[in-house]
PDB file of C-alpha atoms in Angstrom:
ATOM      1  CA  UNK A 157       0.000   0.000   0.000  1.00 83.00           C
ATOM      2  CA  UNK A 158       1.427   3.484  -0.662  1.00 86.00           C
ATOM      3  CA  UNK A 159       1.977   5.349   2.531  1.00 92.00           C
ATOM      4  CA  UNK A 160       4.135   8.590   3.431  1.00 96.00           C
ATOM      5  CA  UNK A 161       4.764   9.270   6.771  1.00 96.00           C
ATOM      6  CA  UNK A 162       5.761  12.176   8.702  1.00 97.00           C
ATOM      7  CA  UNK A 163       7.484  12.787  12.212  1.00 97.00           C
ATOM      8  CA  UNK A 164       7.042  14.233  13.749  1.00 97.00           C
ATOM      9  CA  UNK A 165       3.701  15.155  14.653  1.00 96.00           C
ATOM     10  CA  UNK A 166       4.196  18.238  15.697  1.00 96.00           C
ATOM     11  CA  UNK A 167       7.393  20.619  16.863  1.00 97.00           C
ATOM     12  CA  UNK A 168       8.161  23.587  19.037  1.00 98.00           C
ATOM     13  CA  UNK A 169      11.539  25.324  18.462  1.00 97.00           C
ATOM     14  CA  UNK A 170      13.046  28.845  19.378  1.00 97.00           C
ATOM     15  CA  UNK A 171      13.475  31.681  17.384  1.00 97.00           C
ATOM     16  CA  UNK A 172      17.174  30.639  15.382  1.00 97.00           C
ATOM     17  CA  UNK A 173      17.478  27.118  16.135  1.00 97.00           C
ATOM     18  CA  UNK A 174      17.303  24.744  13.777  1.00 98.00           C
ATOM     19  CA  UNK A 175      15.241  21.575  13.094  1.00 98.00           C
ATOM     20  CA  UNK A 176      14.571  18.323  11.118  1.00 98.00           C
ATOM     21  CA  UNK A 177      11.531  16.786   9.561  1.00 98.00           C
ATOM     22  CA  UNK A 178      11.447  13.315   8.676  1.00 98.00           C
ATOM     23  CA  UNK A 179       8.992  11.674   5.657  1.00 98.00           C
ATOM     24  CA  UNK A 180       9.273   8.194   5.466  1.00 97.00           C
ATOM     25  CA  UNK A 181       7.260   6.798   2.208  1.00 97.00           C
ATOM     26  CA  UNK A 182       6.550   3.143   0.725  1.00 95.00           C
ATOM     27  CA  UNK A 183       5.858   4.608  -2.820  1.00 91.00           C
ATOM     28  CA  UNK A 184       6.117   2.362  -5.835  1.00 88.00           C
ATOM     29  CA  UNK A 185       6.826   3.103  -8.899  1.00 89.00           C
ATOM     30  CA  UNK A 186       8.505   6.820  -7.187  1.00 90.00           C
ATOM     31  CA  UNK A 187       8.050   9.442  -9.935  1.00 88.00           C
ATOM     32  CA  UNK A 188       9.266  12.799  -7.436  1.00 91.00           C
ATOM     33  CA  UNK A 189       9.243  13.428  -3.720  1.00 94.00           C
ATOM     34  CA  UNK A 190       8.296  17.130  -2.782  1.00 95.00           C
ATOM     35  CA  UNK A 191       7.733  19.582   0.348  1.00 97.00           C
ATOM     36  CA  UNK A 192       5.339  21.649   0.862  1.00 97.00           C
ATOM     37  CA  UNK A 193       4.721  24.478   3.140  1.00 97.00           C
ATOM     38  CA  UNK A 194       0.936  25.283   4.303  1.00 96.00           C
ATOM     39  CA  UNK A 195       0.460  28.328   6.561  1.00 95.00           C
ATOM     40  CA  UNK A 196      -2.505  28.647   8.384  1.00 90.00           C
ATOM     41  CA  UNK A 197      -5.698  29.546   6.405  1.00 85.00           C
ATOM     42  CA  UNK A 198      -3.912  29.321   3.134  1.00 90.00           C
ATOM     43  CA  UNK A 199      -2.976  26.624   0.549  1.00 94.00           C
ATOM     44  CA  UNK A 200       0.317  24.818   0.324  1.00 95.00           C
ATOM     45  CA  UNK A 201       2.713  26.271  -1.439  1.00 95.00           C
ATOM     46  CA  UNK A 202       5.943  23.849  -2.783  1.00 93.00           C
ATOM     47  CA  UNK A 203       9.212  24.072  -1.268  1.00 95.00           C
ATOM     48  CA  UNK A 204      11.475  21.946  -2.975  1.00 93.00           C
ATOM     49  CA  UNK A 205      10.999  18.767  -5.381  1.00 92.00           C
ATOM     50  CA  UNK A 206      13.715  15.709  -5.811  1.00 92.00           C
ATOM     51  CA  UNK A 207      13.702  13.055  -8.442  1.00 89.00           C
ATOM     52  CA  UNK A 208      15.010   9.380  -7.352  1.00 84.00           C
ATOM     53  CA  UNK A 209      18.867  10.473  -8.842  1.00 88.00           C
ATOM     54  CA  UNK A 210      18.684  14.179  -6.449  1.00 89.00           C
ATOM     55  CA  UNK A 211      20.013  13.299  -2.886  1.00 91.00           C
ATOM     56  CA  UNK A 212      19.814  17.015  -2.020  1.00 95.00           C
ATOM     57  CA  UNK A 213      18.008  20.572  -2.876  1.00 94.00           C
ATOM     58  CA  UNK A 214      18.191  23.345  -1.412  1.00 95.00           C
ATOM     59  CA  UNK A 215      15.920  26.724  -1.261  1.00 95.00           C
ATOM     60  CA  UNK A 216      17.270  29.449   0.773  1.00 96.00           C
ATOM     61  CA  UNK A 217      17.203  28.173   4.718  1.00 97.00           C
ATOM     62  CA  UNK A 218      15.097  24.957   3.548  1.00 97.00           C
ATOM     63  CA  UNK A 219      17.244  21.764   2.245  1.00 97.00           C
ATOM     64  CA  UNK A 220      15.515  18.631   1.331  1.00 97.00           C
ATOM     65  CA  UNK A 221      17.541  15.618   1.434  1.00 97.00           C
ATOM     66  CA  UNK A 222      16.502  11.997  -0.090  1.00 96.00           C
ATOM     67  CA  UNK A 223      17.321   8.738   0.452  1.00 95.00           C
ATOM     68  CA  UNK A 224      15.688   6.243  -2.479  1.00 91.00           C
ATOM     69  CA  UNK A 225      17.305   3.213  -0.893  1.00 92.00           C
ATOM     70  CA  UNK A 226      15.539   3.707   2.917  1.00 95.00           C
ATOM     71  CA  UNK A 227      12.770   5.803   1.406  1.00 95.00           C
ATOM     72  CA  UNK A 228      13.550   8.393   3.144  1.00 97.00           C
ATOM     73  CA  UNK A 229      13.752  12.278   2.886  1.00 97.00           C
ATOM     74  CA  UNK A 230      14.224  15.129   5.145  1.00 98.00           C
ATOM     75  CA  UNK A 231      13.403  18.223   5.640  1.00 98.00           C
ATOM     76  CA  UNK A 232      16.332  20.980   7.077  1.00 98.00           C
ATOM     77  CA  UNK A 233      14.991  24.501   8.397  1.00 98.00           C
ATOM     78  CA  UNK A 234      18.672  26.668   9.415  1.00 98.00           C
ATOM     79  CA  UNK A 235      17.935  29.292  11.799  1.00 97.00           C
ATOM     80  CA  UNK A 236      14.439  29.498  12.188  1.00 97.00           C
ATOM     81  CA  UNK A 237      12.372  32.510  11.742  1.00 97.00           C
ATOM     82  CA  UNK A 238       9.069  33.308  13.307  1.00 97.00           C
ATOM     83  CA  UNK A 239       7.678  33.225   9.894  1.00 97.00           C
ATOM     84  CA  UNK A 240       8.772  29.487   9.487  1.00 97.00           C
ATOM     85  CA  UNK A 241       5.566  28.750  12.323  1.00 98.00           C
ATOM     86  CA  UNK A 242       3.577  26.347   9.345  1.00 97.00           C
ATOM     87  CA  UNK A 243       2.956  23.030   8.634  1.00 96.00           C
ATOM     88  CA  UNK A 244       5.314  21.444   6.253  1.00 98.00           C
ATOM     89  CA  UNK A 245       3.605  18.165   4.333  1.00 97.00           C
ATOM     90  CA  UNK A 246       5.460  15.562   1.980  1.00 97.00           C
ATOM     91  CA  UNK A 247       4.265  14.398  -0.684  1.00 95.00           C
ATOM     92  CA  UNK A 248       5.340  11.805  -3.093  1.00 94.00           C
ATOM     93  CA  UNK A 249       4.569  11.162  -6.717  1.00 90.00           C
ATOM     94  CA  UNK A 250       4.160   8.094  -8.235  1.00 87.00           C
ATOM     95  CA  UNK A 251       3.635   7.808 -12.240  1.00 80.00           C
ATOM     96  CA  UNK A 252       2.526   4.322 -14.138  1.00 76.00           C
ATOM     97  CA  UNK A 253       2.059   5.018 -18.110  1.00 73.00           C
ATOM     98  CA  UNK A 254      -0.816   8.007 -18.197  1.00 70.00           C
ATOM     99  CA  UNK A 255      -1.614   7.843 -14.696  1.00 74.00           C
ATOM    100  CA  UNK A 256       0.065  10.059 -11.729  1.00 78.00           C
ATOM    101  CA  UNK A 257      -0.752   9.317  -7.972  1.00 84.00           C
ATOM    102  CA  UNK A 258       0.092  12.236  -5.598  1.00 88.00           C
ATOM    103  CA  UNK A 259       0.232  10.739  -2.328  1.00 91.00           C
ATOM    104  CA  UNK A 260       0.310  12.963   0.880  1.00 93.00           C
ATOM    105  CA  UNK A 261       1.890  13.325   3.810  1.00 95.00           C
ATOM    106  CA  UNK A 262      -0.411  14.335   6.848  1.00 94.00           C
ATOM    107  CA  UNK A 263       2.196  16.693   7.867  1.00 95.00           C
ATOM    108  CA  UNK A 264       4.337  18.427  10.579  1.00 97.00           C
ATOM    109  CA  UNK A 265       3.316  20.939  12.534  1.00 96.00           C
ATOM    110  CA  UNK A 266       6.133  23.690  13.450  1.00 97.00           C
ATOM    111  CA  UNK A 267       5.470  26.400  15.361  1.00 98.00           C
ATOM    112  CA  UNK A 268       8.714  28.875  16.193  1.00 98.00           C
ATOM    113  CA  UNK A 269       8.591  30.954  19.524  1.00 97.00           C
ATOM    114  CA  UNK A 270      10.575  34.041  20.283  1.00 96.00           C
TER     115      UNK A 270
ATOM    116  CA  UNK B1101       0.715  36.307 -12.832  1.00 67.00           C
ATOM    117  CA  UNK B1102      -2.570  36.353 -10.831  1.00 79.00           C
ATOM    118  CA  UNK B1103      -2.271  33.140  -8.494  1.00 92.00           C
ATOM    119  CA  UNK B1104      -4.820  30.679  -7.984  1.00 96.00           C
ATOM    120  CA  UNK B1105      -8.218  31.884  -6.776  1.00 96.00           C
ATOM    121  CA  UNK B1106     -10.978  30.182  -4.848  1.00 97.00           C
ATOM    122  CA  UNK B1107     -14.709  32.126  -3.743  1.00 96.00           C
ATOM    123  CA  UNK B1108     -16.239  32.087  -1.523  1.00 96.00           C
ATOM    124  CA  UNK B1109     -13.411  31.869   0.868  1.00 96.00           C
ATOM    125  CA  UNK B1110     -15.727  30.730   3.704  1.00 96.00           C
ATOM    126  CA  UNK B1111     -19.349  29.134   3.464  1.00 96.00           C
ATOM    127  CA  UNK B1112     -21.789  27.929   6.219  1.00 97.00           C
ATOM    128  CA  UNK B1113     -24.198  25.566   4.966  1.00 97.00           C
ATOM    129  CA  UNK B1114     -27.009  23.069   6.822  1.00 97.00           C
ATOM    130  CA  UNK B1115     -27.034  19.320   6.878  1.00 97.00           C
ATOM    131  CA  UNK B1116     -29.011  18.139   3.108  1.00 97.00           C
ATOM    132  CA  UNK B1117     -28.124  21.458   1.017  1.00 97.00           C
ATOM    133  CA  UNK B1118     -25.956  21.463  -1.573  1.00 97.00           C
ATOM    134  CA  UNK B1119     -22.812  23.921  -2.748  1.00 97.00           C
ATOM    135  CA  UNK B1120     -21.058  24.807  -5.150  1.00 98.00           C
ATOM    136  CA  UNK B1121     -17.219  25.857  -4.866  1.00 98.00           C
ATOM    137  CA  UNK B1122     -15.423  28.142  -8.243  1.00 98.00           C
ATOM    138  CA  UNK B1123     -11.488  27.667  -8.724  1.00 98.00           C
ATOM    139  CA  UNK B1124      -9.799  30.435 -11.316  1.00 97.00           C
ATOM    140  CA  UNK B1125      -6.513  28.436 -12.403  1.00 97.00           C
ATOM    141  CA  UNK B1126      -3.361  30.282 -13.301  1.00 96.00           C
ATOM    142  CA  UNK B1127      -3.280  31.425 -16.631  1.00 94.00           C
ATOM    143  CA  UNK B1128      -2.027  28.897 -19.038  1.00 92.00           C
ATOM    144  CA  UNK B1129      -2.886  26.111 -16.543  1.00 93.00           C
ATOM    145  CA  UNK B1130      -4.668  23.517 -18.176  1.00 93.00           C
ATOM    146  CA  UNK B1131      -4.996  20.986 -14.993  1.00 93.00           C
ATOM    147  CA  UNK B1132      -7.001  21.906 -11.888  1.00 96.00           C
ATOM    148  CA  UNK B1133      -7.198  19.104  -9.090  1.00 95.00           C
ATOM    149  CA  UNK B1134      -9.722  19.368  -5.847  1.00 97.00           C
ATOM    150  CA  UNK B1135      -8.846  18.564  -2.252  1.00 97.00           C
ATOM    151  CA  UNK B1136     -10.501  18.164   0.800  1.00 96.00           C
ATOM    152  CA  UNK B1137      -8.847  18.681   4.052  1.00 94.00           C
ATOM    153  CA  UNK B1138      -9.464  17.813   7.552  1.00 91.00           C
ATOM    154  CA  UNK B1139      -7.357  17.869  10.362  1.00 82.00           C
ATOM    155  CA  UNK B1140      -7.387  14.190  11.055  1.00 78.00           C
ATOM    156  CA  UNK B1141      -6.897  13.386   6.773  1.00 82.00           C
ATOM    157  CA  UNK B1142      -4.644  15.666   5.396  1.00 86.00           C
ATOM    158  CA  UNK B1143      -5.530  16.580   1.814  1.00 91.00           C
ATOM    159  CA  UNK B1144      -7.285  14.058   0.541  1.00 93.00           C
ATOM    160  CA  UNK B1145      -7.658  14.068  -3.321  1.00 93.00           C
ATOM    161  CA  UNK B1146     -10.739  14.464  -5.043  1.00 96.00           C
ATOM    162  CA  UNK B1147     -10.486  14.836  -8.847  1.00 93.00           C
ATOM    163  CA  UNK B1148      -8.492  16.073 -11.651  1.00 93.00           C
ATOM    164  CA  UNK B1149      -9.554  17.913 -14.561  1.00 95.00           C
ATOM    165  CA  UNK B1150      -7.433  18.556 -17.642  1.00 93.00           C
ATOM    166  CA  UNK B1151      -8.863  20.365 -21.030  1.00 91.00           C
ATOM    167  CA  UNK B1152     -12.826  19.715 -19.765  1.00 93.00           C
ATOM    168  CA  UNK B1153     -12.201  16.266 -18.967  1.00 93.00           C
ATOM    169  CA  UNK B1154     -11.941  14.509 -15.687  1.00 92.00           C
ATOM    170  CA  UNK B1155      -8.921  12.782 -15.925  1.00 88.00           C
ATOM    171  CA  UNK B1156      -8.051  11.222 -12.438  1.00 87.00           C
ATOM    172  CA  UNK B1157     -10.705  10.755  -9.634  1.00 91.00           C
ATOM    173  CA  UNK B1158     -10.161  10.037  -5.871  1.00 91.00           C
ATOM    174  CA  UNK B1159     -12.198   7.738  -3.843  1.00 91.00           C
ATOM    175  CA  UNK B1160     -15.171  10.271  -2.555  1.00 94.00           C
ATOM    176  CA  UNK B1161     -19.127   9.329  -3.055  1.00 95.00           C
ATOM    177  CA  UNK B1162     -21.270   9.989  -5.953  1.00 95.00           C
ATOM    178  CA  UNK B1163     -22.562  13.398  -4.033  1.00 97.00           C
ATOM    179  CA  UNK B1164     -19.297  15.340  -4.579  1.00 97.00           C
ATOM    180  CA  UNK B1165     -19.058  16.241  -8.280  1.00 96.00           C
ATOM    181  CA  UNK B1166     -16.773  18.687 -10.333  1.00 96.00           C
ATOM    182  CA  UNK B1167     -16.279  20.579 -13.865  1.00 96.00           C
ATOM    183  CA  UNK B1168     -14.385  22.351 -15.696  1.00 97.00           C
ATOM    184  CA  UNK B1169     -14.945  24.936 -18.271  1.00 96.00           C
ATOM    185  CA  UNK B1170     -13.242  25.904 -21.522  1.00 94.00           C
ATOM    186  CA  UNK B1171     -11.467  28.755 -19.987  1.00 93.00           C
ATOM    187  CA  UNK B1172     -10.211  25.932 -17.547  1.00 94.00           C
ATOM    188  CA  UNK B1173     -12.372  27.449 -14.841  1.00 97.00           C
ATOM    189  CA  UNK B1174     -13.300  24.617 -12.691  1.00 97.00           C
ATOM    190  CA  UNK B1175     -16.353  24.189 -10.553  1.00 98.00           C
ATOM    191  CA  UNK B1176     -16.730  21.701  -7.419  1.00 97.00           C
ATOM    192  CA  UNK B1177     -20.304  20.915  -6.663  1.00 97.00           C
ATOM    193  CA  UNK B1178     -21.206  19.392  -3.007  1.00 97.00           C
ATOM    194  CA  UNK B1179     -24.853  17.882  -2.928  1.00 95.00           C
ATOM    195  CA  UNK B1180     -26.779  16.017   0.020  1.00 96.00           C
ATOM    196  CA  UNK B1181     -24.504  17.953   2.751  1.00 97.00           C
ATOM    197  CA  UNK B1182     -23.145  15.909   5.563  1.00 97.00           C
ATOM    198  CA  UNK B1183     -21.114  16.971   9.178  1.00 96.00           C
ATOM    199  CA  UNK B1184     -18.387  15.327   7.617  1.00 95.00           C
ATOM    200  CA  UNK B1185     -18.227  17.359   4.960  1.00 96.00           C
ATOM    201  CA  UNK B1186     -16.919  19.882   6.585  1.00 96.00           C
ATOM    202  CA  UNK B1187     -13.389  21.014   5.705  1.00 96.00           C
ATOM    203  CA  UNK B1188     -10.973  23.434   3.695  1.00 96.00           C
ATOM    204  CA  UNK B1189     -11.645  22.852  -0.035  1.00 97.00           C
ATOM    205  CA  UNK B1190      -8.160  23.349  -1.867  1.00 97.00           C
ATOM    206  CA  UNK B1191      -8.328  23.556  -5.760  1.00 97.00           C
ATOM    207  CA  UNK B1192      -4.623  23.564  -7.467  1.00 96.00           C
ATOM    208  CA  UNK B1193      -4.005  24.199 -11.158  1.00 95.00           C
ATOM    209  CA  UNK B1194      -0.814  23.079 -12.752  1.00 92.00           C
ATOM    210  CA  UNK B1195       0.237  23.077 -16.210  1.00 89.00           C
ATOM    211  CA  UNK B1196      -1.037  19.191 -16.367  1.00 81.00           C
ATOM    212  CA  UNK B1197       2.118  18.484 -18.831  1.00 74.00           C
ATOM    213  CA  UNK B1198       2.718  15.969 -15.944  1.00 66.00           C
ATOM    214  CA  UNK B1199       6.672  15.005 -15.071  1.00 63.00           C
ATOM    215  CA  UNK B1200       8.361  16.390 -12.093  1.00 60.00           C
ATOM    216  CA  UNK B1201       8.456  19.907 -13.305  1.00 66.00           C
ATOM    217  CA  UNK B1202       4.518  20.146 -13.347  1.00 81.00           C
ATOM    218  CA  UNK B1203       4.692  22.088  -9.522  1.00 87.00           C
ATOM    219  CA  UNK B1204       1.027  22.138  -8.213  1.00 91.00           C
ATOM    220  CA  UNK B1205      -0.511  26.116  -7.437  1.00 94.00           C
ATOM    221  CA  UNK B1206      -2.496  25.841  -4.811  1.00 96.00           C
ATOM    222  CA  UNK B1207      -5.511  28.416  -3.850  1.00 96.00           C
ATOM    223  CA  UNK B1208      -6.196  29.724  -0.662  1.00 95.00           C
ATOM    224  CA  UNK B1209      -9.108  26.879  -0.004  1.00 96.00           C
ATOM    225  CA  UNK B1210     -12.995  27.671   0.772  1.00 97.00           C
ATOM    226  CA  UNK B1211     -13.466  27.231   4.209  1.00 96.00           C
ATOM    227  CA  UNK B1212     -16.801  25.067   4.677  1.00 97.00           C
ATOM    228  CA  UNK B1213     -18.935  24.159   7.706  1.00 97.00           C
ATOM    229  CA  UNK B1214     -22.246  22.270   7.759  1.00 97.00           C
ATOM    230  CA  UNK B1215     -24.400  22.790  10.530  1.00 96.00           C
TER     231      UNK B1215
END
């Protein structure tokens, strides 16, 4: 059965520490792996995206690394800002012929104090 | 580049009515997908349209229904309202080229609560 999972649940950090996300995924055939960022009240918007030959991407203080062997990926904040309070979902895409399955994370929630 | 937009942006219906939700892709954006979110689900997917035609469909009863016009407009219709129905509704419009540069837009989600 395809399955992401996140961990975890939820996260409390201070203002300029850093932290780690962790998807876990049993996704077959893997097409991409992406993260998304969801503040409250709006939609997601996309972080990052790694195919199965990326092991890393980076977008400003977010990196994304993946690991196709374990199925795993993570998610890096550096320094976090207050802004950076969000949840961050991964999702994984999974592509036989015509057909595409997007198949979600239920997310981390992160919220940064001062 | 106008982003994604969704109205209304918040609804309150009753148990038994039914609703209708509009999605405005981006511009050149052939594919618009529906979502339903909960706090217990995560997004769940409803359906896909590409060019008028529903081209991937998620595993939701006969009472949730979509469409999409030939300005790629979409509409997400909601009949037979239930408590459980309640939830953000996120549309996303993507180019619908597929491959792993097809990113997802999302909207900002109609906020819906049956009473």
């Amino acid at each position: 059965k395809n399955q992401v999972e996140q961990s975890p649940q939820s996260l409390i950090i201070l203002e300029g520490k850093n932290c780690t996300l962790q998807c876990n995924y049993t996704v077959s055939p893997f097409s991409n792996l992406r993260w998304y960022k969801q503040d409250t009240g709006r939609g997601p918007v996309s972080l990052t995206i790694m195919t199965f030959s990326e092991n890393t991407k980076s977008n400003g203080r977010y990196t994304a690394t993946l690991d196709a062997d374990t199925k795993q990926s993570s998610l890096h904040i550096t320094a976090s800002q207050l802004s950076d309070s969000a949840s961050y979902i991964c999702v994984v895409s999974s592509v036989a012929g015509n057909n595409r399955k997007l198949i979600w994370g239920l997310g981390t929630s992160l919220a940064v104090n001062p | 580049k106008a982003g994604v937009t969704q109205t209304p942006r918040y609804l309150i219906k009753t148990r038994g009515q039914q609703v209708t939700l509009s999605c405005s892709p981006i511009s050149g954006h052939r594919s618009v997908s529906w979502y339903q979110q909960t706090p217990g689900q995560g997004l769940q997917f409803l359906f896909e349209y590409f060019s008028e035609t529903q081209r991937n469909k998620g595993n939701f009863p006969g009472r949730f229904s979509g469409r999409q016009f030939s300005n790629s407009r979409s509409e997400m219709n909601v009949s037979t309202l239930e408590l459980g129905d309640s939830a953000l509704y996120l549309c996303a419009s993507s180019l619908g080229i597929g491959g792993s540069t097809d990113t997802q837009y999302f909207g900002p989600g109609t906020r819906l609560t049956v009473l």
